Amino acid sequence: MRAAELDDLTEADVERVGTPIRRIDALDKVTGRARYSADVSLPGQLVGVIVRSERPHATIASIDISAARSVEGVVVVVIGDDVTDYRWYEDDEPLLPPVGGTVRFIGDDIAVVVADTESIARRAAALVEVAYDDLAVMTDVERADDEDAPTLLGNEDIAVDEEGRGDVETAFDRADIVVEGSFRTPIAVHNSMEPHGGVADWRGDQVDIYTSTQGINDVREQLAERLGVEHSHVRVVCEYMGGGFGAKQVPWKPTMLAVLASKITGAPVKVMNDRRSENLAAGKRNATIQHVRIGAKSDGTVIGIDAEIDTEMGAYSVPGEAAAVEGPYLYLYRCDDVRVRTRRIRSNLGPAVAFRGPGYLESTFVLESLMDELAKKLGIDPIELRRRNHAGSDQQDDIPWSHPEGILRSYERVEEASNWVEAFEREPSRRVRRGRGFAAHDWLAAKAMPPGHATVEFNFDGSVHIGLSSQDLGTGTRTVLSQVAADAMGIDMEHIRLSLGDTSTGPPAPTSAGSTTVPTMSPAVRAAAVAAVADLLDAAAEHLDVDRSTLTFDGSAVTSSDPEVDDQPLAELCTDLSPRVVHGWGSKEQTPDDVSPRAQGSAEAEVEVDLDTGEVRVTRVVVGPDCGRILNQRLADSQVLGGVTQGIGFALTERQIVDHRLGAVMNPDLNEYLLPTVSDTCEIVHAALDIPDLNANVIGAKGIGELPLLPVPAAIANAVHDAIGLRFRELPITRRRVLDALSERDAAAANSNDEKESA
Amino acid sequence: MSLNPIAERYTRPDDLAGVELDENSSYFAGGTDMIPLQRAGVTSFVALHDVKSTDLGRAIELVDDHWRIGALATLSDLEDHEGLADDIVAIREAMRQVATRQIRNRATIGGNLLQRPRCSYFRDASIDCWMKGGSDCPANGGLTEHLGVVPTGDATPCVAVQPSDLASVLVMARASVEISSTSGETRHVDVADLLAVPTISRRSLNVLEHGEVIRSIRLPVGTPGSRSTYRKAMDRAVWQFALVGLAATVTLAGDGLVSEASLVAAGVGAVPHALAASVDALIGKPLDATTIEAVATAAVDGLEPLADNRYKLALLQGLVRQVLAD
């Protein structure tokens, strides 16, 4: 059954959906029973360790593997010259550069040493001798336009990608006020608990791959094509994933190297990144430099938005990096004249990849900082300013948003939950200043990423199996899809087993990215469940030899309106129907094209700034994500906790530090890459909306992953401005930046006093 | 599961007397610094001798007018000791701001004083640096946000800071260490002298000779009527080395004037940095706003910021204000 044939889900249809039940794999996770890719241990399994470039840009003069190979326990050392058939990245560069080939960042993959144990492999990897001929290096993309900037792969002709509408120049002529600034956002690293990689196990001409990924089907298809084998010869498993945040939405080299090493050795091989590799070579959020101006009328009506954006994308091109950095400028506010010019610039750093709200987070910080500035300059309440510029439709494609008022409901809920209109104490002590800030956000991906398919079968005892080949990133996909199926069939969840995380357990499902899994898979699962119930009634009618229209199913028995016909308890009926397997198939193949499905929201943040020490402490964050229908409040709250925490990190602590002279990342570890700790978090309030968006899909659920992150850094930066009157146009807002800005202001004030006195 | 070896040879002797310590071997205790250094290839000792089973001891005892703390006492031991906290609360305050409880459960007081620099250039094995035997300091002209503001003169181009929070507290409290040499002789050295600006012939943040071990720490009991504290500024709430830290103790006489004081800053220099000019501005004065401002102003006396760390001056002054005002 196609999801398009389903009736919209109404309140009468839901019983388990919407309840805050505990995730069904909670105990497995906290007791260590859940098996992650890094936990996989097969008989005879070998371990591969990757040898990485020590130079940011160089030609490989020679590779000497003799010392490494002579270490007892080393099985094979694979270098580029051994695997010349395989290409990688969007650039189709060699998987491993051969001698004479090029390495393009510190950490670029050169070889893999396979040994009996990890310790042997690690020791031998250190003995691989690589000689380099250095090439000119550029890690600072602000040098890209310099005369002497080296030409890097993909930088030969840096294109300007222009999007927008109307005529920006004349719009600014009509503006009463213009706010503008140059902003910088840092490279941020996902640093998931579980690194990238996996275990590969060739048996004959088939390979099983256990890998930490957000897209088991995508890994299967891409690796099969690179290996030149049929899709059916590759099975990919990811039962549990220890964090992905976008970095695992594409296959990466460690998994491919495990596959090749297993093929070469004939044994299962595990290759997992270490923490340094995660920080250097496993994806990151692009750094951006954004020059943006906004023109408005004196009543706050925005009439022109003009953005020039450079993004740093690393040495190679990976799908999904900074996917939509232009999005917030194009979609969040009503505005006839918008221009966004974006350049994606290569550097000698590791490649960028999608990271929770890719592109959107970076430009939401900028747009919402400027909107705050506009509100302050015009003396308009920041929330009121957003209301005045409400869009309600997709102005690029001229179609309405799926829920045109959704973001307005978010403003209301956040305004109420944060006591926005009440008095706020800004000077609690001599040295502490308090402030509060607001920010809104758009998100584009509520429309789902079909095709998504599911099967439902009744076992002969009446229990139910649901098969799909989606994956659970840790967000609770298993749980919410089981809730959806249980309601569709009227069967309690304890009688339902849902299999996912294995390409052999169900029909195709999309990669889990962009908060699209729920909007894609929940309609598919409901359709399969409805189809299975229909098949049950068909089978029962045939079996009982009664008119199908007299039968109904209430979750425990098939009953007939004909009093002559006995009730058929489900278990007995399924046994009687044996060997016929009652089943259903469901699919989500289309997305609406008459509306623009969007998932938007807003946040309020409160901070305390210590004038003596420059400390910024976030004391509370309220978020109101319009994720449509909430399938499970407890799991939605979990997404809010994680998203807000990452927002605090992006605003205050996280950045990859690069020495541009050396082309080196100076903090490729968790000591110095400062992820926020529990002590950095604060009271986090989920001002839940729970408004089904039935224009987006029949379930009305839109996914929540990105939403509680997107507005948070801007809300925090705006709160800092509210507290101390200083606007930070570069993240993170560190002690150094706060203290330097306070000192500069004090010095400027002293100067102007001097001038007044001398005048 | 297999563990990565951190050295080719590992021993855990009961007695240090039998250990032959050559240039390619080293002692270690908690290992919270040594293991990452070995793994990253910053150090490459062939043999490591774990001293945790030796008689160095981890007891914290009050002996007459001082505390005797075994070198193997963990940072958690110091944090949890009620008597020590009642006497010099700065120790407990400092410990609670060091790393994480898991690390404090492992790290020892002896090892804490002997940490290698936390400078990112030093910690990257592929980068040549003066402290690792190179000719120059790569931080010169590089990234200096976390490095020193106390000029080191001509002795060294290195601008790394002493990473230990505890060191500043111990200098503040006039602690000393008992050191035994390879030949079994014992000497006592003030912590203020144990930790020293490196020189061309001693590229290290301390004067301990190779093969010597710290046996114990001797800490005079606090002056009656004194109050002490340790404040630390980090870019996140916990688990970072100090951007700037401040150990302080102040004794007020009966007339309300400061009779005794010690202020020692962490994170600003190669050694714990005693704020001499600030103490001069404090002694004999009432602890009022005028005094505090004068003390804060004097705190940056003689400091010379590098390109990226001028903020450390403001931060140090801010910590001085906070410590004295609270």
Tab-separated table of N, CA, C and O in Angstrom, chain A residues 229-280:
chain	number	residue	atom	x	y	z
A	229	VAL	N	30.683	-5.319	-7.853
A	229	VAL	CA	29.847	-6.497	-7.603
A	229	VAL	C	28.389	-6.052	-7.525
A	229	VAL	O	28.094	-4.863	-7.398
A	230	GLU	N	27.495	-7.023	-7.631
A	230	GLU	CA	26.071	-6.689	-7.532
A	230	GLU	C	25.734	-6.203	-6.130
A	230	GLU	O	26.332	-6.639	-5.149
A	231	HIS	N	24.714	-5.351	-6.053
A	231	HIS	CA	24.245	-4.890	-4.745
A	231	HIS	C	23.919	-6.079	-3.841
A	231	HIS	O	24.114	-6.033	-2.631
A	232	SER	N	23.414	-7.139	-4.470
A	232	SER	CA	22.976	-8.292	-3.683
A	232	SER	C	24.144	-9.029	-3.040
A	232	SER	O	23.946	-9.859	-2.164
A	233	HIS	N	25.361	-8.740	-3.472
A	233	HIS	CA	26.519	-9.414	-2.883
A	233	HIS	C	27.054	-8.686	-1.653
A	233	HIS	O	28.006	-9.127	-1.034
A	234	VAL	N	26.456	-7.556	-1.367
A	234	VAL	CA	26.930	-6.768	-0.226
A	234	VAL	C	25.808	-6.645	0.799
A	234	VAL	O	24.682	-6.266	0.459
A	235	ARG	N	26.110	-7.012	2.020
A	235	ARG	CA	25.157	-6.840	3.127
A	235	ARG	C	25.782	-5.864	4.113
A	235	ARG	O	26.954	-6.003	4.482
A	236	VAL	N	25.022	-4.890	4.522
A	236	VAL	CA	25.543	-3.897	5.460
A	236	VAL	C	24.694	-3.905	6.723
A	236	VAL	O	23.453	-3.894	6.652
A	237	VAL	N	25.366	-3.932	7.860
A	237	VAL	CA	24.702	-4.009	9.158
A	237	VAL	C	25.138	-2.848	10.029
A	237	VAL	O	26.333	-2.554	10.133
A	238	CYS	N	24.169	-2.162	10.621
A	238	CYS	CA	24.461	-1.191	11.685
A	238	CYS	C	23.320	-1.278	12.685
A	238	CYS	O	22.318	-0.594	12.546
A	239	GLU	N	23.477	-2.177	13.636
A	239	GLU	CA	22.401	-2.375	14.621
A	239	GLU	C	22.236	-1.143	15.499
A	239	GLU	O	21.130	-0.716	15.795
A	240	TYR	N	23.360	-0.628	15.979
A	240	TYR	CA	23.357	0.561	16.840
A	240	TYR	C	24.478	1.464	16.373
A	240	TYR	O	25.514	0.988	15.921
A	241	MET	N	24.268	2.758	16.497
A	241	MET	CA	25.316	3.684	16.098
A	241	MET	C	25.627	4.623	17.250
A	241	MET	O	24.725	5.212	17.838
A	242	GLY	N	26.912	4.780	17.550
A	242	GLY	CA	27.313	5.627	18.673
A	242	GLY	C	27.555	7.061	18.239
A	242	GLY	O	28.615	7.618	18.447
A	243	GLY	N	26.548	7.673	17.622
A	243	GLY	CA	26.662	9.070	17.216
A	243	GLY	C	27.104	9.211	15.769
A	243	GLY	O	28.015	8.521	15.307
A	244	GLY	N	26.426	10.093	15.043
A	244	GLY	CA	26.782	10.327	13.651
A	244	GLY	C	26.717	11.816	13.330
A	244	GLY	O	27.643	12.393	12.817
A	245	PHE	N	25.569	12.420	13.631
A	245	PHE	CA	25.361	13.861	13.474
A	245	PHE	C	25.648	14.341	12.056
A	245	PHE	O	26.021	15.495	11.849
A	246	GLY	N	25.496	13.469	11.061
A	246	GLY	CA	25.725	13.857	9.667
A	246	GLY	C	27.031	13.326	9.122
A	246	GLY	O	27.151	13.051	7.928
A	247	ALA	N	28.026	13.155	9.983
A	247	ALA	CA	29.343	12.717	9.502
A	247	ALA	C	29.292	11.311	8.920
A	247	ALA	O	30.140	10.935	8.133
A	248	LYS	N	28.291	10.534	9.338
A	248	LYS	CA	28.212	9.154	8.867
A	248	LYS	C	27.099	8.963	7.839
A	248	LYS	O	26.575	7.865	7.685
A	249	GLN	N	26.725	10.051	7.163
A	249	GLN	CA	25.674	9.904	6.149
A	249	GLN	C	26.239	9.473	4.803
A	249	GLN	O	25.489	9.274	3.853
A	250	VAL	N	27.550	9.348	4.719
A	250	VAL	CA	28.191	8.818	3.511
A	250	VAL	C	29.197	7.757	3.948
A	250	VAL	O	29.648	7.761	5.083
A	251	PRO	N	29.564	6.826	3.024
A	251	PRO	CA	30.624	5.873	3.372
A	251	PRO	C	31.974	6.587	3.456
A	251	PRO	O	32.213	7.554	2.740
A	252	TRP	N	32.841	6.087	4.326
A	252	TRP	CA	34.173	6.680	4.487
A	252	TRP	C	35.246	5.630	4.243
A	252	TRP	O	34.992	4.434	4.273
A	253	LYS	N	36.462	6.135	4.070
A	253	LYS	CA	37.580	5.254	3.710
A	253	LYS	C	37.834	4.113	4.693
A	253	LYS	O	38.157	3.009	4.243
A	254	PRO	N	37.763	4.329	6.022
A	254	PRO	CA	38.089	3.192	6.900
A	254	PRO	C	37.260	1.947	6.585
A	254	PRO	O	37.785	0.820	6.604
A	255	THR	N	35.976	2.139	6.264
A	255	THR	CA	35.116	0.996	5.950
A	255	THR	C	35.558	0.350	4.645
A	255	THR	O	35.668	-0.879	4.540
A	256	MET	N	35.836	1.175	3.627
A	256	MET	CA	36.283	0.644	2.340
A	256	MET	C	37.616	-0.088	2.497
A	256	MET	O	37.836	-1.144	1.889
A	257	LEU	N	38.499	0.459	3.329
A	257	LEU	CA	39.798	-0.194	3.529
A	257	LEU	C	39.629	-1.519	4.267
A	257	LEU	O	40.351	-2.483	3.981
A	258	ALA	N	38.660	-1.591	5.182
A	258	ALA	CA	38.380	-2.865	5.851
A	258	ALA	C	37.902	-3.884	4.821
A	258	ALA	O	38.308	-5.056	4.847
A	259	VAL	N	37.062	-3.447	3.890
A	259	VAL	CA	36.538	-4.340	2.854
A	259	VAL	C	37.666	-4.875	1.975
A	259	VAL	O	37.763	-6.078	1.717
A	260	LEU	N	38.548	-3.974	1.549
A	260	LEU	CA	39.644	-4.418	0.681
A	260	LEU	C	40.627	-5.295	1.446
A	260	LEU	O	41.131	-6.296	0.920
A	261	ALA	N	40.895	-4.931	2.694
A	261	ALA	CA	41.837	-5.727	3.491
A	261	ALA	C	41.285	-7.126	3.733
A	261	ALA	O	42.022	-8.113	3.732
A	262	SER	N	39.963	-7.217	3.933
A	262	SER	CA	39.354	-8.533	4.134
A	262	SER	C	39.438	-9.351	2.851
A	262	SER	O	39.697	-10.553	2.870
A	263	LYS	N	39.248	-8.673	1.721
A	263	LYS	CA	39.329	-9.375	0.439
A	263	LYS	C	40.743	-9.910	0.208
A	263	LYS	O	40.929	-11.048	-0.231
A	264	ILE	N	41.732	-9.086	0.548
A	264	ILE	CA	43.131	-9.472	0.326
A	264	ILE	C	43.550	-10.588	1.275
A	264	ILE	O	44.234	-11.537	0.879
A	265	THR	N	43.133	-10.492	2.546
A	265	THR	CA	43.613	-11.456	3.540
A	265	THR	C	42.725	-12.687	3.657
A	265	THR	O	43.152	-13.703	4.196
A	266	GLY	N	41.485	-12.582	3.189
A	266	GLY	CA	40.559	-13.698	3.345
A	266	GLY	C	40.045	-13.851	4.763
A	266	GLY	O	39.382	-14.840	5.090
A	267	ALA	N	40.314	-12.897	5.612
A	267	ALA	CA	39.846	-12.941	7.004
A	267	ALA	C	39.001	-11.700	7.281
A	267	ALA	O	39.125	-10.703	6.574
A	268	PRO	N	38.147	-11.759	8.303
A	268	PRO	CA	37.447	-10.528	8.687
A	268	PRO	C	38.454	-9.484	9.179
A	268	PRO	O	39.418	-9.852	9.855
A	269	VAL	N	38.229	-8.235	8.810
A	269	VAL	CA	39.157	-7.163	9.215
A	269	VAL	C	38.368	-5.998	9.787
A	269	VAL	O	37.371	-5.568	9.204
A	270	LYS	N	38.832	-5.511	10.924
A	270	LYS	CA	38.238	-4.314	11.530
A	270	LYS	C	39.150	-3.119	11.304
A	270	LYS	O	40.362	-3.211	11.524
A	271	VAL	N	38.578	-2.012	10.844
A	271	VAL	CA	39.316	-0.747	10.782
A	271	VAL	C	38.431	0.315	11.425
A	271	VAL	O	37.354	0.619	10.900
A	272	MET	N	38.837	0.831	12.559
A	272	MET	CA	38.107	1.928	13.204
A	272	MET	C	39.083	3.087	13.414
A	272	MET	O	40.227	2.874	13.806
A	273	ASN	N	38.613	4.295	13.186
A	273	ASN	CA	39.460	5.466	13.433
A	273	ASN	C	39.796	5.602	14.908
A	273	ASN	O	38.973	5.268	15.764
A	274	ASP	N	40.960	6.166	15.191
A	274	ASP	CA	41.218	6.616	16.555
A	274	ASP	C	40.741	8.070	16.669
A	274	ASP	O	40.242	8.656	15.704
A	275	ARG	N	40.875	8.640	17.871
A	275	ARG	CA	40.300	9.977	18.107
A	275	ARG	C	40.977	11.041	17.249
A	275	ARG	O	40.325	11.953	16.750
A	276	ARG	N	42.289	10.922	17.076
A	276	ARG	CA	42.995	11.909	16.250
A	276	ARG	C	42.466	11.856	14.813
A	276	ARG	O	42.206	12.892	14.201
A	277	SER	N	42.284	10.636	14.288
A	277	SER	CA	41.764	10.504	12.928
A	277	SER	C	40.354	11.088	12.826
A	277	SER	O	39.993	11.682	11.805
A	278	GLU	N	39.563	10.898	13.867
A	278	GLU	CA	38.216	11.474	13.860
A	278	GLU	C	38.276	12.990	13.712
A	278	GLU	O	37.421	13.602	13.091
A	279	ASN	N	39.285	13.589	14.340
A	279	ASN	CA	39.398	15.043	14.296
A	279	ASN	C	40.037	15.555	13.016
A	279	ASN	O	39.879	16.725	12.676
A	280	LEU	N	40.805	14.692	12.332
A	280	LEU	CA	41.515	15.164	11.145
A	280	LEU	C	40.835	14.762	9.838
A	280	LEU	O	40.855	15.520	8.870
